[in-house]
Amino acid sequence: MAIGWNGGKREGQSTNGALLQWTQPESPWQETQAVCRKLGVMFLGTDTGDQPWDIATSPKDLQDGASMTLLLGENTLAGFSRGTRYSGGVETNWACPLPNFCMFIASDDVCRTQGSATDCLAGSLQPTARSKDGPGWAWANRPGTFENIGYGQNLSVKGSFPFANSGHPGGGNFVFCDGATRYLSNSIDGTVYARLISPAGGQLPAPLRQGPLAADALDANP
């Protein structure tokens, strides 16, 4: 049974679903690990830890710095459920979770172009100048995508919104990898948000590379 991280536009959400292409076919980059490791901190894995999707993040992988990398975010539509359409009607909880009931992502619309919705190398993430990120990263948090922070307040079904969402007006609490907790605005700039989620954005392959996050970036995006 295929369980996605999202619904369809008819549900008032996104039209995601296809696998994002972060690398060229037959690329030397390890599609299952090398790029993903730089795009997030925590991933679901197996108890043996020997599968391609088992990605363990260590402090040395936080190349953007622990104080500039998000670890946890609020989501009022995650956690225990007796079963919804997003779990195939099966009860889910923290001991036996599905990704959309325990994890959060940013919008995959960062990869969207006129020619493709899933090819991340189609140009939307290509840096436009030194330390200036490609325009696609701004879509990591943009109203109208139905994947922006806080949009889940319009929804009620558990598992229907694998994006950050709190019960607070205007924003939510996030925990950083250094243990600090900060309240971030729902309207935080998408490019800043994308850099906060990516633990090694400056080490991504050249067509995807993010610039450094300025020390005062969060002060401008409380």
JSON list of N, CA and C in Angstrom, two decimals, residues 101-146:
[
{"chain": "A", "resi": 101, "resn": "PHE", "atom": "N", "xyz": [2.91, 11.40, 9.73]},
{"chain": "A", "resi": 101, "resn": "PHE", "atom": "CA", "xyz": [2.37, 11.48, 11.09]},
{"chain": "A", "resi": 101, "resn": "PHE", "atom": "C", "xyz": [3.45, 11.81, 12.11]},
{"chain": "A", "resi": 102, "resn": "CYS", "atom": "N", "xyz": [4.70, 11.92, 11.68]},
{"chain": "A", "resi": 102, "resn": "CYS", "atom": "CA", "xyz": [5.76, 12.17, 12.67]},
{"chain": "A", "resi": 102, "resn": "CYS", "atom": "C", "xyz": [6.88, 13.06, 12.18]},
{"chain": "A", "resi": 103, "resn": "MET", "atom": "N", "xyz": [6.89, 13.43, 10.89]},
{"chain": "A", "resi": 103, "resn": "MET", "atom": "CA", "xyz": [7.99, 14.21, 10.35]},
{"chain": "A", "resi": 103, "resn": "MET", "atom": "C", "xyz": [7.45, 15.40, 9.59]},
{"chain": "A", "resi": 104, "resn": "PHE", "atom": "N", "xyz": [8.33, 16.34, 9.26]},
{"chain": "A", "resi": 104, "resn": "PHE", "atom": "CA", "xyz": [7.89, 17.47, 8.46]},
{"chain": "A", "resi": 104, "resn": "PHE", "atom": "C", "xyz": [8.91, 17.77, 7.36]},
{"chain": "A", "resi": 105, "resn": "ILE", "atom": "N", "xyz": [8.41, 18.31, 6.27]},
{"chain": "A", "resi": 105, "resn": "ILE", "atom": "CA", "xyz": [9.25, 18.69, 5.14]},
{"chain": "A", "resi": 105, "resn": "ILE", "atom": "C", "xyz": [8.88, 20.11, 4.74]},
{"chain": "A", "resi": 106, "resn": "ALA", "atom": "N", "xyz": [9.64, 20.66, 3.82]},
{"chain": "A", "resi": 106, "resn": "ALA", "atom": "CA", "xyz": [9.26, 21.93, 3.19]},
{"chain": "A", "resi": 106, "resn": "ALA", "atom": "C", "xyz": [8.71, 21.60, 1.81]},
{"chain": "A", "resi": 107, "resn": "SER", "atom": "N", "xyz": [8.08, 22.56, 1.20]},
{"chain": "A", "resi": 107, "resn": "SER", "atom": "CA", "xyz": [7.41, 22.32, -0.08]},
{"chain": "A", "resi": 107, "resn": "SER", "atom": "C", "xyz": [8.36, 21.85, -1.17]},
{"chain": "A", "resi": 108, "resn": "ASP", "atom": "N", "xyz": [7.94, 20.83, -1.92]},
{"chain": "A", "resi": 108, "resn": "ASP", "atom": "CA", "xyz": [8.74, 20.38, -3.05]},
{"chain": "A", "resi": 108, "resn": "ASP", "atom": "C", "xyz": [8.49, 21.25, -4.29]},
{"chain": "A", "resi": 109, "resn": "ASP", "atom": "N", "xyz": [7.70, 22.29, -4.15]},
{"chain": "A", "resi": 109, "resn": "ASP", "atom": "CA", "xyz": [7.51, 23.22, -5.27]},
{"chain": "A", "resi": 109, "resn": "ASP", "atom": "C", "xyz": [8.80, 23.97, -5.58]},
{"chain": "A", "resi": 110, "resn": "VAL", "atom": "N", "xyz": [9.82, 23.83, -4.75]},
{"chain": "A", "resi": 110, "resn": "VAL", "atom": "CA", "xyz": [11.11, 24.45, -5.05]},
{"chain": "A", "resi": 110, "resn": "VAL", "atom": "C", "xyz": [11.66, 23.95, -6.38]},
{"chain": "A", "resi": 111, "resn": "CYS", "atom": "N", "xyz": [11.26, 22.76, -6.79]},
{"chain": "A", "resi": 111, "resn": "CYS", "atom": "CA", "xyz": [11.77, 22.18, -8.03]},
{"chain": "A", "resi": 111, "resn": "CYS", "atom": "C", "xyz": [10.88, 22.44, -9.23]},
{"chain": "A", "resi": 112, "resn": "ARG", "atom": "N", "xyz": [9.76, 23.10, -9.03]},
{"chain": "A", "resi": 112, "resn": "ARG", "atom": "CA", "xyz": [8.78, 23.27, -10.09]},
{"chain": "A", "resi": 112, "resn": "ARG", "atom": "C", "xyz": [9.24, 24.31, -11.12]},
{"chain": "A", "resi": 113, "resn": "THR", "atom": "N", "xyz": [9.15, 23.96, -12.40]},
{"chain": "A", "resi": 113, "resn": "THR", "atom": "CA", "xyz": [9.39, 24.88, -13.51]},
{"chain": "A", "resi": 113, "resn": "THR", "atom": "C", "xyz": [8.27, 24.69, -14.52]},
{"chain": "A", "resi": 114, "resn": "GLN", "atom": "N", "xyz": [8.27, 25.49, -15.58]},
{"chain": "A", "resi": 114, "resn": "GLN", "atom": "CA", "xyz": [7.26, 25.34, -16.61]},
{"chain": "A", "resi": 114, "resn": "GLN", "atom": "C", "xyz": [7.37, 23.98, -17.30]},
{"chain": "A", "resi": 115, "resn": "GLY", "atom": "N", "xyz": [8.58, 23.45, -17.35]},
{"chain": "A", "resi": 115, "resn": "GLY", "atom": "CA", "xyz": [8.78, 22.18, -18.04]},
{"chain": "A", "resi": 115, "resn": "GLY", "atom": "C", "xyz": [8.66, 20.94, -17.18]},
{"chain": "A", "resi": 116, "resn": "SER", "atom": "N", "xyz": [8.77, 21.10, -15.85]},
{"chain": "A", "resi": 116, "resn": "SER", "atom": "CA", "xyz": [8.75, 19.93, -14.99]},
{"chain": "A", "resi": 116, "resn": "SER", "atom": "C", "xyz": [8.35, 20.32, -13.57]},
{"chain": "A", "resi": 117, "resn": "ALA", "atom": "N", "xyz": [7.66, 19.40, -12.92]},
{"chain": "A", "resi": 117, "resn": "ALA", "atom": "CA", "xyz": [7.29, 19.61, -11.52]},
{"chain": "A", "resi": 117, "resn": "ALA", "atom": "C", "xyz": [8.21, 18.87, -10.57]},
{"chain": "A", "resi": 118, "resn": "THR", "atom": "N", "xyz": [9.07, 18.01, -11.11]},
{"chain": "A", "resi": 118, "resn": "THR", "atom": "CA", "xyz": [9.87, 17.16, -10.24]},
{"chain": "A", "resi": 118, "resn": "THR", "atom": "C", "xyz": [11.37, 17.18, -10.53]},
{"chain": "A", "resi": 119, "resn": "ASP", "atom": "N", "xyz": [11.80, 17.80, -11.63]},
{"chain": "A", "resi": 119, "resn": "ASP", "atom": "CA", "xyz": [13.22, 17.80, -11.97]},
{"chain": "A", "resi": 119, "resn": "ASP", "atom": "C", "xyz": [13.91, 18.96, -11.27]},
{"chain": "A", "resi": 120, "resn": "CYS", "atom": "N", "xyz": [14.63, 18.66, -10.22]},
{"chain": "A", "resi": 120, "resn": "CYS", "atom": "CA", "xyz": [15.28, 19.70, -9.42]},
{"chain": "A", "resi": 120, "resn": "CYS", "atom": "C", "xyz": [16.50, 20.29, -10.11]},
{"chain": "A", "resi": 121, "resn": "LEU", "atom": "N", "xyz": [16.90, 19.71, -11.22]},
{"chain": "A", "resi": 121, "resn": "LEU", "atom": "CA", "xyz": [18.03, 20.23, -11.99]},
{"chain": "A", "resi": 121, "resn": "LEU", "atom": "C", "xyz": [17.58, 21.00, -13.22]},
{"chain": "A", "resi": 122, "resn": "ALA", "atom": "N", "xyz": [16.29, 21.33, -13.27]},
{"chain": "A", "resi": 122, "resn": "ALA", "atom": "CA", "xyz": [15.74, 22.03, -14.44]},
{"chain": "A", "resi": 122, "resn": "ALA", "atom": "C", "xyz": [16.04, 23.52, -14.43]},
{"chain": "A", "resi": 123, "resn": "GLY", "atom": "N", "xyz": [16.69, 24.01, -13.39]},
{"chain": "A", "resi": 123, "resn": "GLY", "atom": "CA", "xyz": [17.13, 25.40, -13.36]},
{"chain": "A", "resi": 123, "resn": "GLY", "atom": "C", "xyz": [16.57, 26.25, -12.25]},
{"chain": "A", "resi": 124, "resn": "SER", "atom": "N", "xyz": [15.51, 25.80, -11.57]},
{"chain": "A", "resi": 124, "resn": "SER", "atom": "CA", "xyz": [14.90, 26.65, -10.55]},
{"chain": "A", "resi": 124, "resn": "SER", "atom": "C", "xyz": [15.80, 26.84, -9.33]},
{"chain": "A", "resi": 125, "resn": "LEU", "atom": "N", "xyz": [16.71, 25.89, -9.10]},
{"chain": "A", "resi": 125, "resn": "LEU", "atom": "CA", "xyz": [17.58, 25.97, -7.92]},
{"chain": "A", "resi": 125, "resn": "LEU", "atom": "C", "xyz": [19.00, 26.39, -8.27]},
{"chain": "A", "resi": 126, "resn": "GLN", "atom": "N", "xyz": [19.25, 26.69, -9.51]},
{"chain": "A", "resi": 126, "resn": "GLN", "atom": "CA", "xyz": [20.58, 27.10, -9.96]},
{"chain": "A", "resi": 126, "resn": "GLN", "atom": "C", "xyz": [20.93, 28.46, -9.36]},
{"chain": "A", "resi": 127, "resn": "PRO", "atom": "N", "xyz": [22.03, 28.57, -8.63]},
{"chain": "A", "resi": 127, "resn": "PRO", "atom": "CA", "xyz": [22.42, 29.88, -8.08]},
{"chain": "A", "resi": 127, "resn": "PRO", "atom": "C", "xyz": [22.54, 30.93, -9.19]},
{"chain": "A", "resi": 128, "resn": "THR", "atom": "N", "xyz": [22.04, 32.12, -8.93]},
{"chain": "A", "resi": 128, "resn": "THR", "atom": "CA", "xyz": [22.08, 33.17, -9.94]},
{"chain": "A", "resi": 128, "resn": "THR", "atom": "C", "xyz": [23.30, 34.06, -9.81]},
{"chain": "A", "resi": 129, "resn": "ALA", "atom": "N", "xyz": [23.96, 34.01, -8.68]},
{"chain": "A", "resi": 129, "resn": "ALA", "atom": "CA", "xyz": [25.18, 34.78, -8.44]},
{"chain": "A", "resi": 129, "resn": "ALA", "atom": "C", "xyz": [25.85, 34.19, -7.22]},
{"chain": "A", "resi": 130, "resn": "ARG", "atom": "N", "xyz": [27.04, 34.64, -6.93]},
{"chain": "A", "resi": 130, "resn": "ARG", "atom": "CA", "xyz": [27.76, 34.15, -5.75]},
{"chain": "A", "resi": 130, "resn": "ARG", "atom": "C", "xyz": [26.93, 34.41, -4.49]},
{"chain": "A", "resi": 131, "resn": "SER", "atom": "N", "xyz": [26.66, 33.35, -3.75]},
{"chain": "A", "resi": 131, "resn": "SER", "atom": "CA", "xyz": [25.90, 33.41, -2.50]},
{"chain": "A", "resi": 131, "resn": "SER", "atom": "C", "xyz": [24.44, 33.82, -2.69]},
{"chain": "A", "resi": 132, "resn": "LYS", "atom": "N", "xyz": [23.94, 33.85, -3.94]},
{"chain": "A", "resi": 132, "resn": "LYS", "atom": "CA", "xyz": [22.54, 34.16, -4.19]},
{"chain": "A", "resi": 132, "resn": "LYS", "atom": "C", "xyz": [21.85, 32.91, -4.70]},
{"chain": "A", "resi": 133, "resn": "ASP", "atom": "N", "xyz": [20.94, 32.38, -3.90]},
{"chain": "A", "resi": 133, "resn": "ASP", "atom": "CA", "xyz": [20.30, 31.12, -4.23]},
{"chain": "A", "resi": 133, "resn": "ASP", "atom": "C", "xyz": [19.37, 31.24, -5.43]},
{"chain": "A", "resi": 134, "resn": "GLY", "atom": "N", "xyz": [19.16, 30.10, -6.08]},
{"chain": "A", "resi": 134, "resn": "GLY", "atom": "CA", "xyz": [18.21, 30.05, -7.18]},
{"chain": "A", "resi": 134, "resn": "GLY", "atom": "C", "xyz": [16.82, 30.45, -6.70]},
{"chain": "A", "resi": 135, "resn": "PRO", "atom": "N", "xyz": [16.00, 31.01, -7.58]},
{"chain": "A", "resi": 135, "resn": "PRO", "atom": "CA", "xyz": [14.68, 31.51, -7.17]},
{"chain": "A", "resi": 135, "resn": "PRO", "atom": "C", "xyz": [13.73, 30.43, -6.67]},
{"chain": "A", "resi": 136, "resn": "GLY", "atom": "N", "xyz": [13.97, 29.19, -7.06]},
{"chain": "A", "resi": 136, "resn": "GLY", "atom": "CA", "xyz": [13.07, 28.12, -6.64]},
{"chain": "A", "resi": 136, "resn": "GLY", "atom": "C", "xyz": [13.04, 27.90, -5.14]},
{"chain": "A", "resi": 137, "resn": "TRP", "atom": "N", "xyz": [14.15, 28.17, -4.45]},
{"chain": "A", "resi": 137, "resn": "TRP", "atom": "CA", "xyz": [14.19, 27.93, -3.00]},
{"chain": "A", "resi": 137, "resn": "TRP", "atom": "C", "xyz": [13.16, 28.77, -2.25]},
{"chain": "A", "resi": 138, "resn": "ALA", "atom": "N", "xyz": [12.76, 29.90, -2.82]},
{"chain": "A", "resi": 138, "resn": "ALA", "atom": "CA", "xyz": [11.78, 30.76, -2.16]},
{"chain": "A", "resi": 138, "resn": "ALA", "atom": "C", "xyz": [10.44, 30.05, -2.00]},
{"chain": "A", "resi": 139, "resn": "TRP", "atom": "N", "xyz": [10.19, 29.03, -2.82]},
{"chain": "A", "resi": 139, "resn": "TRP", "atom": "CA", "xyz": [8.93, 28.30, -2.77]},
{"chain": "A", "resi": 139, "resn": "TRP", "atom": "C", "xyz": [8.89, 27.30, -1.63]},
{"chain": "A", "resi": 140, "resn": "ALA", "atom": "N", "xyz": [9.95, 27.22, -0.83]},
{"chain": "A", "resi": 140, "resn": "ALA", "atom": "CA", "xyz": [9.93, 26.34, 0.34]},
{"chain": "A", "resi": 140, "resn": "ALA", "atom": "C", "xyz": [8.87, 26.76, 1.33]},
{"chain": "A", "resi": 141, "resn": "ASN", "atom": "N", "xyz": [8.50, 28.04, 1.29]},
{"chain": "A", "resi": 141, "resn": "ASN", "atom": "CA", "xyz": [7.43, 28.53, 2.18]},
{"chain": "A", "resi": 141, "resn": "ASN", "atom": "C", "xyz": [6.73, 29.69, 1.50]},
{"chain": "A", "resi": 142, "resn": "ARG", "atom": "N", "xyz": [5.71, 29.39, 0.72]},
{"chain": "A", "resi": 142, "resn": "ARG", "atom": "CA", "xyz": [4.99, 30.43, -0.02]},
{"chain": "A", "resi": 142, "resn": "ARG", "atom": "C", "xyz": [3.50, 30.17, 0.02]},
{"chain": "A", "resi": 143, "resn": "PRO", "atom": "N", "xyz": [2.70, 31.15, 0.47]},
{"chain": "A", "resi": 143, "resn": "PRO", "atom": "CA", "xyz": [1.25, 30.98, 0.46]},
{"chain": "A", "resi": 143, "resn": "PRO", "atom": "C", "xyz": [0.75, 30.66, -0.95]},
{"chain": "A", "resi": 144, "resn": "GLY", "atom": "N", "xyz": [-0.26, 29.83, -1.02]},
{"chain": "A", "resi": 144, "resn": "GLY", "atom": "CA", "xyz": [-0.81, 29.43, -2.31]},
{"chain": "A", "resi": 144, "resn": "GLY", "atom": "C", "xyz": [-0.36, 28.06, -2.76]},
{"chain": "A", "resi": 145, "resn": "THR", "atom": "N", "xyz": [0.71, 27.54, -2.12]},
{"chain": "A", "resi": 145, "resn": "THR", "atom": "CA", "xyz": [1.17, 26.19, -2.46]},
{"chain": "A", "resi": 145, "resn": "THR", "atom": "C", "xyz": [0.40, 25.15, -1.65]},
{"chain": "A", "resi": 146, "resn": "PHE", "atom": "N", "xyz": [-0.31, 25.59, -0.62]},
{"chain": "A", "resi": 146, "resn": "PHE", "atom": "CA", "xyz": [-1.00, 24.71, 0.33]},
{"chain": "A", "resi": 146, "resn": "PHE", "atom": "C", "xyz": [-0.01, 23.85, 1.11]}
]
